[in-house]
GROMACS .gro file of C-alpha atoms in nm:
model
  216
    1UNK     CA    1   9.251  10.002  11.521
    2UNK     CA    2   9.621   9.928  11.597
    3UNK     CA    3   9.940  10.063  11.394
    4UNK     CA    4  10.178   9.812  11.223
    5UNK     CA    5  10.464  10.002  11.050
    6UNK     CA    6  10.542   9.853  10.690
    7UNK     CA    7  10.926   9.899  10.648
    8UNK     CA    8  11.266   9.705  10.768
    9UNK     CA    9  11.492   9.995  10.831
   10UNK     CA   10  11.536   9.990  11.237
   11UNK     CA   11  11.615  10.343  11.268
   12UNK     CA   12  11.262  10.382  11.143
   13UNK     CA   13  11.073  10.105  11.366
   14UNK     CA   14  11.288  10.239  11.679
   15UNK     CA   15  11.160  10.582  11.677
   16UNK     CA   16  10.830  10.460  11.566
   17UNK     CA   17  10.825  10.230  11.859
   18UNK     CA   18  10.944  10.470  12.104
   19UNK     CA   19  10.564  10.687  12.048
   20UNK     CA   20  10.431  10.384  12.255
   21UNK     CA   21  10.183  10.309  11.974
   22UNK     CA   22  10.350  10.041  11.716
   23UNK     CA   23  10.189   9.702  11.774
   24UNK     CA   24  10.366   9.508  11.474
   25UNK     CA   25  10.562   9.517  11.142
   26UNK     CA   26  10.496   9.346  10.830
   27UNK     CA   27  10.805   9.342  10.596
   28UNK     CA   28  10.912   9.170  10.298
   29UNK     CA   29  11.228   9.034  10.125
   30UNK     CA   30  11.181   9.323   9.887
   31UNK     CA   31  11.241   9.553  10.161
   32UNK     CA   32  11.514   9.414  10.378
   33UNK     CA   33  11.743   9.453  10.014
   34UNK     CA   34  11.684   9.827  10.097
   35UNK     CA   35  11.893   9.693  10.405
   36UNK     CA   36  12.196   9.646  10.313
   37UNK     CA   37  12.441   9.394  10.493
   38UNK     CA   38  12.150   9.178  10.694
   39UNK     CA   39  11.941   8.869  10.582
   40UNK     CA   40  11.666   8.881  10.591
   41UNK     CA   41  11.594   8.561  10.869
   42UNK     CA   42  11.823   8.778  11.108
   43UNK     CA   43  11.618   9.128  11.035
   44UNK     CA   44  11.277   8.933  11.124
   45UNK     CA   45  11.424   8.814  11.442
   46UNK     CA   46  11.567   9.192  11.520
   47UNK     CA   47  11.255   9.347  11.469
   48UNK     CA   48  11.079   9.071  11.693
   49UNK     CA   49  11.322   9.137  11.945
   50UNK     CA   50  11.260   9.483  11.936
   51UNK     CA   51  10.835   9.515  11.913
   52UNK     CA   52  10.748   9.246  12.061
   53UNK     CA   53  10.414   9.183  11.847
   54UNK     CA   54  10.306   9.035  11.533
   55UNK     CA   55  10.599   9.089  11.270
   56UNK     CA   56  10.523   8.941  10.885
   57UNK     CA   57  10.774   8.778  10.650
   58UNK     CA   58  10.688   8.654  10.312
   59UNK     CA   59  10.739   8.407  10.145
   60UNK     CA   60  10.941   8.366   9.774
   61UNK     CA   61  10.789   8.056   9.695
   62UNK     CA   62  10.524   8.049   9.438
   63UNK     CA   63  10.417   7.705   9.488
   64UNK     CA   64  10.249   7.516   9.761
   65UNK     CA   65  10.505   7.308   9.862
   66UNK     CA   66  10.761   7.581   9.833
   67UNK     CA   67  10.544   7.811  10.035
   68UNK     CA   68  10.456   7.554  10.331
   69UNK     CA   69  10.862   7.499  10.367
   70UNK     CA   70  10.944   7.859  10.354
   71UNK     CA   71  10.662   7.899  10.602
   72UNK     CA   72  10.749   7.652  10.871
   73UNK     CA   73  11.116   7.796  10.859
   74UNK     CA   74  10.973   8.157  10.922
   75UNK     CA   75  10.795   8.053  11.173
   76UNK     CA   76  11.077   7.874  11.373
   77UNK     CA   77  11.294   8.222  11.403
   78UNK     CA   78  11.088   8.362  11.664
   79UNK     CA   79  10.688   8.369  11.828
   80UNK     CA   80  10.567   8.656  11.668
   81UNK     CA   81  10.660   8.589  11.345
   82UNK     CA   82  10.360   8.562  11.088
   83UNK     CA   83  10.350   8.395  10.743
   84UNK     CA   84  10.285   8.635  10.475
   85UNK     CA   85  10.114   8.424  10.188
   86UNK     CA   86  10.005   8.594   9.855
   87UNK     CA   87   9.608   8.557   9.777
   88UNK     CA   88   9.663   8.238   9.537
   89UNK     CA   89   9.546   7.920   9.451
   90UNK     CA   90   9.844   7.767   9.611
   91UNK     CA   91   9.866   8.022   9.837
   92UNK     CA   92   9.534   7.883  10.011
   93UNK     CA   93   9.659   7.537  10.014
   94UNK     CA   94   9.957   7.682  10.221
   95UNK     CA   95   9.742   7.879  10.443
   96UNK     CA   96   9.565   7.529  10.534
   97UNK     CA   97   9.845   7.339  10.600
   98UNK     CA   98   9.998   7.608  10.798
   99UNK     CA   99   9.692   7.694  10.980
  100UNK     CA  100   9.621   7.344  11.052
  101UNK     CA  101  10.002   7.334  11.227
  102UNK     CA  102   9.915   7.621  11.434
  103UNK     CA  103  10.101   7.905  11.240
  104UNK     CA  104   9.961   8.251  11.189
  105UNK     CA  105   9.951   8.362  10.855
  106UNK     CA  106   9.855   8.679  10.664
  107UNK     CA  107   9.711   8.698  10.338
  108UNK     CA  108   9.816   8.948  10.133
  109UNK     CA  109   9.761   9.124   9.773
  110UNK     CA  110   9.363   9.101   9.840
  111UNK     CA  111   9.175   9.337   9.578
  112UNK     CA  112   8.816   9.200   9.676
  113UNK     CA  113   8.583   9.094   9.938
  114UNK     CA  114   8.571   8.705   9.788
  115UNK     CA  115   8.938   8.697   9.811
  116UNK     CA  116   8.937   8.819  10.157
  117UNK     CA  117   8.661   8.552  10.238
  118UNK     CA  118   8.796   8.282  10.058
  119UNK     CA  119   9.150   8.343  10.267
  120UNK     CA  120   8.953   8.343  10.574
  121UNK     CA  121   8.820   7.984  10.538
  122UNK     CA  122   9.120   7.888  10.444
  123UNK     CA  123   9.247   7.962  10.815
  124UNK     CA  124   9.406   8.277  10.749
  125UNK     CA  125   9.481   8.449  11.064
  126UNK     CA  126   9.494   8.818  10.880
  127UNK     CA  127   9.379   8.939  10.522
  128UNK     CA  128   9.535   9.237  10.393
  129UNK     CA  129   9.327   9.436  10.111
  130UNK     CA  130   9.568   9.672   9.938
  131UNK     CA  131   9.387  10.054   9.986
  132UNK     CA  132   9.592  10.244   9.789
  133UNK     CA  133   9.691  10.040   9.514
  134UNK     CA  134   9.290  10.050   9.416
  135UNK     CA  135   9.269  10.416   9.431
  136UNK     CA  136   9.503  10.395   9.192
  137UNK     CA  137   9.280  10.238   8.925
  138UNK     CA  138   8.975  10.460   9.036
  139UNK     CA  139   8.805  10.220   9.246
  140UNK     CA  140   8.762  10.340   9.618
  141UNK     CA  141   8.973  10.109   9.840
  142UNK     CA  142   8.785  10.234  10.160
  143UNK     CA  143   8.500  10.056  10.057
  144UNK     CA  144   8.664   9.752  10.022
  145UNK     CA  145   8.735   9.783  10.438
  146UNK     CA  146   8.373   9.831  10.526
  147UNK     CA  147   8.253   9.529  10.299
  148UNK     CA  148   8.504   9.295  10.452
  149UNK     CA  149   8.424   9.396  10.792
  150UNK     CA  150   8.044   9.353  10.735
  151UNK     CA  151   8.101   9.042  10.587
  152UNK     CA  152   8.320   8.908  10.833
  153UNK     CA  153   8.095   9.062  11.136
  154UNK     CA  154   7.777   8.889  10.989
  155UNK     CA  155   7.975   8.556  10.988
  156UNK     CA  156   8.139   8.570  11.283
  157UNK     CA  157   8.482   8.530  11.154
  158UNK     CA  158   8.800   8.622  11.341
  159UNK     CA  159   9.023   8.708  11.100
  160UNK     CA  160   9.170   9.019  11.118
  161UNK     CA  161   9.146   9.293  10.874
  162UNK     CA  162   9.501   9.480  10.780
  163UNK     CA  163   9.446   9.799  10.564
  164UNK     CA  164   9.756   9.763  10.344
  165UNK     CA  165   9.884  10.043  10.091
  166UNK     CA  166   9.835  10.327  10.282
  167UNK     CA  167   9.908  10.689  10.114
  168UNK     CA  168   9.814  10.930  10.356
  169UNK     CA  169   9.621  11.023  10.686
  170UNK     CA  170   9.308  10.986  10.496
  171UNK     CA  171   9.337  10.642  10.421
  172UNK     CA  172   9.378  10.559  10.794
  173UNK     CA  173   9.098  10.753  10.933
  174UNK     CA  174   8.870  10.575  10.677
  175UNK     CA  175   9.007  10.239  10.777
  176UNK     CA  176   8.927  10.312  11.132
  177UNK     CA  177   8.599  10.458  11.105
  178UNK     CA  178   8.500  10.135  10.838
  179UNK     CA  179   8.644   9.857  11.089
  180UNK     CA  180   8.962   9.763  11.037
  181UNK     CA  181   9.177   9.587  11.290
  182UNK     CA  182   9.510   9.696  11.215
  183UNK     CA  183   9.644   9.967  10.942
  184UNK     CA  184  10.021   9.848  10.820
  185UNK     CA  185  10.147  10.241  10.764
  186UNK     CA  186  10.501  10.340  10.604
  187UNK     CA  187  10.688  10.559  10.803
  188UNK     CA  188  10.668  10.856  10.559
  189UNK     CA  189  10.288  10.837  10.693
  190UNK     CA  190  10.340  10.751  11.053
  191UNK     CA  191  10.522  11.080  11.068
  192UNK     CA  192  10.299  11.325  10.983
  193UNK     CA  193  10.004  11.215  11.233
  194UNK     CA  194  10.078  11.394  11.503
  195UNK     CA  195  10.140  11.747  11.290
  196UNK     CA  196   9.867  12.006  11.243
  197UNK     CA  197   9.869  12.375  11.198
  198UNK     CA  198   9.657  12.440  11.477
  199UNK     CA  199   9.879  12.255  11.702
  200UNK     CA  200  10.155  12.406  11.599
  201UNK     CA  201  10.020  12.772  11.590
  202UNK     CA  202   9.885  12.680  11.959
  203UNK     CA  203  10.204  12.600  12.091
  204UNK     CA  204  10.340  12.930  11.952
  205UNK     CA  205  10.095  13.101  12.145
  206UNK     CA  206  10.154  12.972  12.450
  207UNK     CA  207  10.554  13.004  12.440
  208UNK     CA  208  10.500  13.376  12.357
  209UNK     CA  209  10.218  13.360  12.635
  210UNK     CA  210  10.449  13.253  12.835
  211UNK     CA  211  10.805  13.431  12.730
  212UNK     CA  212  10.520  13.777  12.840
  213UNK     CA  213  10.471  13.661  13.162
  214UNK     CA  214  10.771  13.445  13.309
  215UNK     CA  215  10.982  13.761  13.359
  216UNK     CA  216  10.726  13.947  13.578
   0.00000   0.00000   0.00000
């Protein structure tokens, strides 16, 4: 499973990036406002220049139309941009057109394993099934991973899986161990993965190991 960082601040997707481990970005208009000073066309093509993988900017447009023009003008700013298209009616219709043009797209806002399907056949490049945001209304958004990976195993489809809405380490050990591709993480998240007490107590040992010996 590969790490995407969800954000737009660059202070946070440079030190991410500097771990060696951060494969993409998705992002949204929603976040680059957090930005201030940038627009959001010229923060896509920053963070492309910077990761050098998949990067995802989405669309305002609610229509089909709207979302096909939107899409071909993302797509223009740089090769790894990706599409992000909300799981709608007319979002589908824009995921065909799009798909049928040769540009990547991920599907986002996907609550069930139909949607996730249904977004896949419609050329869909990534889904993106929202982990957390489940949890929230007591279902268990793990188990939306492992049914879209079976499904998508048993029928041989290529679209990736992205396990949005992440909360906590939990959520991306259980979207590794039930098959997803890629978890999109927020940075609050990304930095606590390499802490544990253990490591941290054994590092204390072996400095004071180390302060009793290098004297001698």
């Amino acid at each position: 499973m590969r790490y995407f960082i969800d954000t737009a601040n660059m202070d946070e997707i440079t030190e991410i990036n500097e771990w060696g481990v951060l494969a993409g970005v998705t992002t949204n208009p929603s976040l680059v406002a957090k930005e201030k000073g940038i627009s959001f066309h010229d923060r896509l093509v920053e963070i492309c220049e910077l990761v050098g993988g998949p990067v995802s900017g989405e669309v305002i447009a609610l229509d089909a139309e709207g979302m096909i023009s939107e899409g071909r003008e993302l797509a223009k700013l740089h090769e790894h941009i990706i599409v992000k298209i909300p799981m709608t009616e007319e979002g589908m219709k824009a995921v065909k057109v799009l798909a049928s043009e040769g540009i990547k797209t991920n599907v986002t806002l996907v609550f069930n394993t139909v949607q996730a399907l249904t977004a896949a056949r419609a050329g869909a490049t990534y889904v993106s099934p929202f982990i957390g945001r489940l949890d929230d209304i007591g279902l268990e958004g793990l188990d939306l991973i492992e049914d879209i990976n079976y499904i998508f195993t048993v029928h041989e489809i290529d679209t990736e899986i992205i396990a949005a809405s992440i909360r906590n380490e939990g959520h991306i050990h259980g979207a590794a161990l039930r098959g997803a591709d890629i978890a999109t993480i927020p940075y609050k998240v990304l930095k606590k993965l390499t802490q544990h007490p253990l490591t941290d107590k054994g590092i204390d040992q072996f400095l004071n190991d180390w302060n009793s010996i290098k004297d001698q």
